[in-house]
Short mmCIF file of C-alpha atoms in Angstrom, two decimals:
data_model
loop_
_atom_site.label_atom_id
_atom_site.label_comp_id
_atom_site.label_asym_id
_atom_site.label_seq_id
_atom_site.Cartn_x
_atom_site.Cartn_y
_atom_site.Cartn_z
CA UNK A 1297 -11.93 23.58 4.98
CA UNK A 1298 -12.02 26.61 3.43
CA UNK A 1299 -12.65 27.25 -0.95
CA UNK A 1300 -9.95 28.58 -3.27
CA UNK A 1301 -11.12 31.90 -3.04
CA UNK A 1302 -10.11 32.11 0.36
CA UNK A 1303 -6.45 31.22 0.16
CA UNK A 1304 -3.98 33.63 -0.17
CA UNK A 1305 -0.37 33.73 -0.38
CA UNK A 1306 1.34 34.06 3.18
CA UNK A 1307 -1.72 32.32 4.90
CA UNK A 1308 0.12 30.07 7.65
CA UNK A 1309 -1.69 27.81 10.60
CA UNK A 1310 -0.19 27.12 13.70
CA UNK A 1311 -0.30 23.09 13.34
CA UNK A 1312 0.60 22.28 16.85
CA UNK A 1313 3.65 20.42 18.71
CA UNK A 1314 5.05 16.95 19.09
CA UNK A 1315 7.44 15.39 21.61
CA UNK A 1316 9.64 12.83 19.90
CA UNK A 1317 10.11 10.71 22.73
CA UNK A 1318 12.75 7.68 22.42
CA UNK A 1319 9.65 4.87 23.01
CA UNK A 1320 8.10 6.76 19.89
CA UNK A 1321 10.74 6.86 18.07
CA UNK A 1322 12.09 3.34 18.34
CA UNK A 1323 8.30 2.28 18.06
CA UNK A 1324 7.91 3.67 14.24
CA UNK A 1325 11.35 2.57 13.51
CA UNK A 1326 10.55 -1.04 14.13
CA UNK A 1327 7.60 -0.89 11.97
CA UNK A 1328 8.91 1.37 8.87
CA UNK A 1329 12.54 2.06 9.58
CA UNK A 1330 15.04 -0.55 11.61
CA UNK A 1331 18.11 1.42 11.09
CA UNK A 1332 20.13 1.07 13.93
CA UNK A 1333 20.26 4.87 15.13
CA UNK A 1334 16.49 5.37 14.65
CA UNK A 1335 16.12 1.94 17.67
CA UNK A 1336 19.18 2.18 20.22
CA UNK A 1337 20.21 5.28 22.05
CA UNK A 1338 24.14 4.19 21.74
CA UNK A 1339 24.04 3.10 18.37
CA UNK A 1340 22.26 6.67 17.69
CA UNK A 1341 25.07 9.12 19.58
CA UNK A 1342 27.84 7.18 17.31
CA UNK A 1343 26.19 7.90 14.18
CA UNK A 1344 26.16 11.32 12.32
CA UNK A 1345 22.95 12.14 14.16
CA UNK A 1346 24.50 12.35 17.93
CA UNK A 1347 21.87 10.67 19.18
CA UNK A 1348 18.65 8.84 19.03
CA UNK A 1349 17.17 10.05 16.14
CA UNK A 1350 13.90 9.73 14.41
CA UNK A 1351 12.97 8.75 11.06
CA UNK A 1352 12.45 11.24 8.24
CA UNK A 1353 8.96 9.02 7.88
CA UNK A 1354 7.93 9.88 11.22
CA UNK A 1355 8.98 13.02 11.20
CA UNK A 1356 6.58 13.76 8.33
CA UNK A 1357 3.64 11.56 9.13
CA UNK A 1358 3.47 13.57 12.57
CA UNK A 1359 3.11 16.58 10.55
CA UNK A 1360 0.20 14.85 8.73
CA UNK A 1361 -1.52 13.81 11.61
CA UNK A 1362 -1.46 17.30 13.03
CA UNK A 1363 -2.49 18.47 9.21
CA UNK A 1364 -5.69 16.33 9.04
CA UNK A 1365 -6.06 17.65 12.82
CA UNK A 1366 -5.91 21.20 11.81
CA UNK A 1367 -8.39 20.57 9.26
CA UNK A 1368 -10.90 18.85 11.23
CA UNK A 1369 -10.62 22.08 13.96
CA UNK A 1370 -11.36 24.38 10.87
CA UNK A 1371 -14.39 22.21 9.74
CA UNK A 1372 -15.93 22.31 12.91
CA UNK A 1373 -15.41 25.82 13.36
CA UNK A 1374 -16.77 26.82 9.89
CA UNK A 1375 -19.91 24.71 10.28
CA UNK A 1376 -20.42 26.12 13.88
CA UNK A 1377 -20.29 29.57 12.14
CA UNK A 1378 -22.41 28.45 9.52
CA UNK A 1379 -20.49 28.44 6.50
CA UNK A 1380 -20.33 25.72 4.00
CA UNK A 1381 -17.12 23.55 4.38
CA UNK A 1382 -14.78 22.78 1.38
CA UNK A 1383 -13.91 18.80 0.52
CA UNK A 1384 -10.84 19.43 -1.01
CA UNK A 1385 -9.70 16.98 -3.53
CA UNK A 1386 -7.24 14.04 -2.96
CA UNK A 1387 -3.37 15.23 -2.82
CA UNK A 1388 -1.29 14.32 -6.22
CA UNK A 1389 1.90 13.91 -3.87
CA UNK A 1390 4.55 16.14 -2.98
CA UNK A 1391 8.37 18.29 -3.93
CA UNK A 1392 10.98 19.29 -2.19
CA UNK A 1393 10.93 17.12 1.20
CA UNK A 1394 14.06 18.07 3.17
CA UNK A 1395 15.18 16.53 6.55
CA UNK A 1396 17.28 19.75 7.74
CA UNK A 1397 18.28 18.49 10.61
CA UNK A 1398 17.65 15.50 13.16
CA UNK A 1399 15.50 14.96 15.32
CA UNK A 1400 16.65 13.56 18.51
CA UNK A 1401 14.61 11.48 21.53
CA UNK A 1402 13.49 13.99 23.62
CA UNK A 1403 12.42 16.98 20.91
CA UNK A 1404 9.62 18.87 20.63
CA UNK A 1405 8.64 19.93 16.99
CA UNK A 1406 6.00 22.61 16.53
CA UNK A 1407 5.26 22.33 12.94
CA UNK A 1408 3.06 24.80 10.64
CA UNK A 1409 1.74 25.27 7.33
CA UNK A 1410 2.04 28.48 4.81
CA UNK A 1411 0.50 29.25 1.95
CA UNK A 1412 3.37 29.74 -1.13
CA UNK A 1413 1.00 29.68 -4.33
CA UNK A 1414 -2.36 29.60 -5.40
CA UNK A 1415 -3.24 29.06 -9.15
CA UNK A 1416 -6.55 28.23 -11.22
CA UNK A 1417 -5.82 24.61 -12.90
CA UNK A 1418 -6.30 24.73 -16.84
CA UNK A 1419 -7.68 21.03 -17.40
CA UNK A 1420 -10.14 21.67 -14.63
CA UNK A 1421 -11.55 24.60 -13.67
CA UNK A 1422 -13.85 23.67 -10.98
CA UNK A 1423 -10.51 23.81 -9.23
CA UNK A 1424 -7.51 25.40 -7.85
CA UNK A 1425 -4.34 24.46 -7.00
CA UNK A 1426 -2.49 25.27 -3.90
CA UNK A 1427 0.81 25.32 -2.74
CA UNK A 1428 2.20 25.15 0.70
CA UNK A 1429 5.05 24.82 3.08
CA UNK A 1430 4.54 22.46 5.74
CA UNK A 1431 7.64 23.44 8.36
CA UNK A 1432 9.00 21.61 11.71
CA UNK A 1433 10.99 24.02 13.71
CA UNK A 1434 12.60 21.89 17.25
CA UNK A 1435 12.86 23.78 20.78
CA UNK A 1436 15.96 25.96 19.68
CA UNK A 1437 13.12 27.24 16.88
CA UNK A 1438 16.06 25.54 14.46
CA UNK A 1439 14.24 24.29 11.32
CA UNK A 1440 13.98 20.49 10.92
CA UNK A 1441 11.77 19.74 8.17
CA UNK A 1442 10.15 21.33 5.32
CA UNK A 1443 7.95 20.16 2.62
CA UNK A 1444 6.13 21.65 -0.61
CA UNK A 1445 2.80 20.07 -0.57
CA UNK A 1446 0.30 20.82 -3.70
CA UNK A 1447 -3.27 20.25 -2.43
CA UNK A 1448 -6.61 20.65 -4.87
CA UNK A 1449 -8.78 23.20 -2.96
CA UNK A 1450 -12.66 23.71 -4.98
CA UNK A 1451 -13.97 26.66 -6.42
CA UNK A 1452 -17.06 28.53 -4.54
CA UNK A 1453 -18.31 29.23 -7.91
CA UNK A 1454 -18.06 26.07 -9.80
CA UNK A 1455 -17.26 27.24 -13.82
CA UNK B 1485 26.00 -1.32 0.88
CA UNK B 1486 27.83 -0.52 -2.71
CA UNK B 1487 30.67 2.36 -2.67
CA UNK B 1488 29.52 5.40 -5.36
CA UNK B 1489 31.84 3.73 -7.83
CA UNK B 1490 29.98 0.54 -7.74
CA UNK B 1491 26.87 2.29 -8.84
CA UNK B 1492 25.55 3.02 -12.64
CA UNK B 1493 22.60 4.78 -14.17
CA UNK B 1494 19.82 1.79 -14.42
CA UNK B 1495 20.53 -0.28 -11.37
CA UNK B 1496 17.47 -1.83 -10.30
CA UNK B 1497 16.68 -3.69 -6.97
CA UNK B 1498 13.20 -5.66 -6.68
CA UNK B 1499 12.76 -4.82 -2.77
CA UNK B 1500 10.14 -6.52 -2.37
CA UNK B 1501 5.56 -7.35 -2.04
CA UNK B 1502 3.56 -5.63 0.89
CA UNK B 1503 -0.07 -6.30 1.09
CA UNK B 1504 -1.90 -3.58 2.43
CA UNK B 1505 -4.68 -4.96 4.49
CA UNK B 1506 -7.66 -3.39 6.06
CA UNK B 1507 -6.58 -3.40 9.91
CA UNK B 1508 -2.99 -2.42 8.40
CA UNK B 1509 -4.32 0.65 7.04
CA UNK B 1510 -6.51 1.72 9.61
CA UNK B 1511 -4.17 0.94 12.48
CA UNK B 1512 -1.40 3.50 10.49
CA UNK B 1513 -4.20 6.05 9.76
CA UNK B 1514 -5.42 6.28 13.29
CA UNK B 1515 -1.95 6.88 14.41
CA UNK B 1516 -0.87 9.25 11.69
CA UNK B 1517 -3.69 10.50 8.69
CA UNK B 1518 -7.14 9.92 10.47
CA UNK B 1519 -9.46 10.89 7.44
CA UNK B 1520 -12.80 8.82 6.94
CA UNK B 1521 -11.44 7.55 4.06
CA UNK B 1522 -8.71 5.68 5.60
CA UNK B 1523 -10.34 4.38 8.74
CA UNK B 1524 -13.19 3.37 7.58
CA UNK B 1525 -14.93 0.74 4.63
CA UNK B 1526 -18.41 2.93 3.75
CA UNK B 1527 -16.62 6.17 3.92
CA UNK B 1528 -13.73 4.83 1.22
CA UNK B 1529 -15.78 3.66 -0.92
CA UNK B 1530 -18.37 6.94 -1.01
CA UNK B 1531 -14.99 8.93 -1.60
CA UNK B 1532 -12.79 9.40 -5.02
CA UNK B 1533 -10.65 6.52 -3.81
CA UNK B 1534 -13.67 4.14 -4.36
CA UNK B 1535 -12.34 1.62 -1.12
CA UNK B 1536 -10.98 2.05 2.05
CA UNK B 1537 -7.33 3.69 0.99
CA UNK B 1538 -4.08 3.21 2.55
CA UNK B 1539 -2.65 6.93 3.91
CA UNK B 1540 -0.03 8.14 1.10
CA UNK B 1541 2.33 8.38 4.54
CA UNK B 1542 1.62 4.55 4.53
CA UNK B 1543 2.74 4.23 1.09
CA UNK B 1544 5.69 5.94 1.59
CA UNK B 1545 6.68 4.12 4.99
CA UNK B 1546 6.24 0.68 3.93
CA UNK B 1547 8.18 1.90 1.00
CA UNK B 1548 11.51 2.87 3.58
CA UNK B 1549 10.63 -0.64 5.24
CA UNK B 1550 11.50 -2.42 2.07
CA UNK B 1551 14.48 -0.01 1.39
CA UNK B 1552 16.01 -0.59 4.81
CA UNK B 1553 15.53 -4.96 5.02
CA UNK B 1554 17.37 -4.67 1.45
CA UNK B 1555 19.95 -2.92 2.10
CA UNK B 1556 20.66 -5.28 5.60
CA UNK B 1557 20.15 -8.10 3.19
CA UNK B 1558 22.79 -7.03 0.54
CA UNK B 1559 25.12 -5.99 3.67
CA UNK B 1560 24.95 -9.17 5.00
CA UNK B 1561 25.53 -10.49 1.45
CA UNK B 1562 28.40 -8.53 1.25
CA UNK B 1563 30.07 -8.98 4.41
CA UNK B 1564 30.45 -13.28 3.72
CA UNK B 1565 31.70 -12.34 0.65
CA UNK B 1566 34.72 -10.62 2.64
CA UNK B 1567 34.20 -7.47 0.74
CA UNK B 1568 33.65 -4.19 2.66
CA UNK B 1569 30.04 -2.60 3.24
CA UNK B 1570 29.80 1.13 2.06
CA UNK B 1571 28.23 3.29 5.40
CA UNK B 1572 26.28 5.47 3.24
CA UNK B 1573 25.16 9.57 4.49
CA UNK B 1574 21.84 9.79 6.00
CA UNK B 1575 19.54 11.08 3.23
CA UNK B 1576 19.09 14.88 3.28
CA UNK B 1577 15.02 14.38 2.05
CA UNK B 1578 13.93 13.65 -1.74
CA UNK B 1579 11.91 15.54 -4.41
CA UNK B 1580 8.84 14.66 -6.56
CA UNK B 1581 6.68 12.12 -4.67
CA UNK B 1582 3.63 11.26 -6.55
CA UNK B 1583 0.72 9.11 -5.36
CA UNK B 1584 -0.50 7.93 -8.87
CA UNK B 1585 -3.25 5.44 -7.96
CA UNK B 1586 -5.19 4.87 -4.60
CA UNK B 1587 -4.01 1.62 -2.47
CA UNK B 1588 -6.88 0.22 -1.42
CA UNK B 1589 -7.36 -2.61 1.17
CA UNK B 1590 -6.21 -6.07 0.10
CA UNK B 1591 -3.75 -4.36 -2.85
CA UNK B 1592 -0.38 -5.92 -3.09
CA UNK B 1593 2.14 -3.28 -3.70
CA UNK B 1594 5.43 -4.63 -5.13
CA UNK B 1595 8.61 -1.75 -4.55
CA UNK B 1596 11.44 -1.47 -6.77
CA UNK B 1597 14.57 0.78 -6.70
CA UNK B 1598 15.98 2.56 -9.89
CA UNK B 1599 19.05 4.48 -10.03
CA UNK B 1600 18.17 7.69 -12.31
CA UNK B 1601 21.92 9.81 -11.87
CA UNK B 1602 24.96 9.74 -10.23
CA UNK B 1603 27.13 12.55 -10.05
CA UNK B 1604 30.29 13.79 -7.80
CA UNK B 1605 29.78 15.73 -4.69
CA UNK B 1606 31.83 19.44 -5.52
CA UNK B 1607 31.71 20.52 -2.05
CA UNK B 1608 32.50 16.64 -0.47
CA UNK B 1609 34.86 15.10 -3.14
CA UNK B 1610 34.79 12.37 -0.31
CA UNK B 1611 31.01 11.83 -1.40
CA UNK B 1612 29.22 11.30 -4.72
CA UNK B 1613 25.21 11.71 -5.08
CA UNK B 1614 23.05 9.08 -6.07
CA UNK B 1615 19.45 9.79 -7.29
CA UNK B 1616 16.93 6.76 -7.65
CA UNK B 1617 13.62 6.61 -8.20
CA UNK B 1618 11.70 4.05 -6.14
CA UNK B 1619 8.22 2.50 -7.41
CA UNK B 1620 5.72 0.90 -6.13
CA UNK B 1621 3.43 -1.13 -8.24
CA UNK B 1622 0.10 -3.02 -7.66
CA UNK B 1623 -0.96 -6.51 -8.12
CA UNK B 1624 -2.68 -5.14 -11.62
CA UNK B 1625 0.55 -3.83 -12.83
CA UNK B 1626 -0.42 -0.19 -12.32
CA UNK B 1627 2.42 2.35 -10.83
CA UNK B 1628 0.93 3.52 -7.76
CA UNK B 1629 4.04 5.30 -5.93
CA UNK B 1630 7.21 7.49 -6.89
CA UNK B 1631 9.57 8.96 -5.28
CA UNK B 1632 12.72 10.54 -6.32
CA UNK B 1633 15.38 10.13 -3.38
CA UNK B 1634 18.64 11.59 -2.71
CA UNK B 1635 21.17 9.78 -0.88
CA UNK B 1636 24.83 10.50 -0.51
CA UNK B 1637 26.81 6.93 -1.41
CA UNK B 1638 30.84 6.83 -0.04
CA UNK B 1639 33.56 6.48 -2.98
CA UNK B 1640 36.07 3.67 -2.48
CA UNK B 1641 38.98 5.93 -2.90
CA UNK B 1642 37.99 9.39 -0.67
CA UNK B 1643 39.86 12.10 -2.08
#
């Protein structure tokens, strides 16, 4: 991945698309989430949700596994160019998660990833810190999800 | 569950022990966060994490696992006491998740749920807004998860 003096504000990446389907959805929802609108189809239209509906979890682990996707595609492509790829640093967590609206059995989420600040960290200044809004827009290009993620991205020019 | 009048500042719910082991968290990583450093032994402990490391998503999901089997469990409670069982909102995300501490393979990870405010809803008087901050916490005693979740509880008396 790239070094913190390649990020700039507005920066976004296409993440990719996921299809929700109900034998997904009840599959995470058995594991991490056994409400009963997230594992039956009628119990799902009677709730608030109008239908089968996936859970918040799933919703954002997809957009990790398409993150961590992303990422490996840019490796690849920086060290087929040449260039020297970034390890950034382990992520300190996130703000500002919001489930917008559902997502139903049958949805396809194309989720990407913008860059909304980039700052030098004080205590450690082999590295910077970056901001950025993961999204998950449905079909109707409504948005679903959004999430502030802070990520640790290393200096080129270490001190 | 409790109706919004039933809840005070300081609540606490023990929700429950998970062990994370190693063909738990590579199983979840595969599906969801495939870094080295979750799928595989060598690369973990060659990282910062220093073992192979649960995926934060992991943390988090196991974390709604324990949320959801309480809640059944205090609704089932409830009901054979003859007393009614709160439907709460669904939950419209949460702010300020931190992964404090790696989870490595063979940690125990106890959860617990605190509730940090409660306040009315001004635009839903039917509706008040509980915040809690769920923990989880390893077999060392160290805090290892937080989150700070939103959920919207039911009063009693609507309107």
């Amino acid at each position: 991945m790239r070094f913190f003096e390649d990020i700039a504000v507005g920066q976004r990446r296409e993440l990719g698309s996921f299809t929700f389907t109900a034998e997904l959805i009840k599959k995470f929802a058995a594991q991490f989430d056994p409400q009963r609108f997230h594992l039956d189809e009628e119990a799902g239209r009677n709730s608030l949700f109008g239908g089968l509906a996936a859970s918040g979890w799933h919703v954002g682990s997809v957009c990790m596994k398409l993150l961590v996707a992303d990422a490996q595609r840019q490796a690849r492509e920086m060290t087929a160019r040449g260039e020297p790829v970034a390890v950034w640093g382990p992520s300190p967590g996130f703000r500002e998660l919001r489930w917008i609206r559902p997502v139903l059995a049958g949805d396809t989420i194309t989720y990407a990833s913008e860059v909304e600040s980039v700052r030098s960290s004080e205590k450690r200044p082999e590295w910077g810190i970056v901001q950025a809004r993961n999204t998950g827009t449905n079909q109707r290009g409504e948005l679903t999800y959004s999430l502030l993620a802070t990520a640790f991205a290393p200096r080129r020019n270490r001190g």
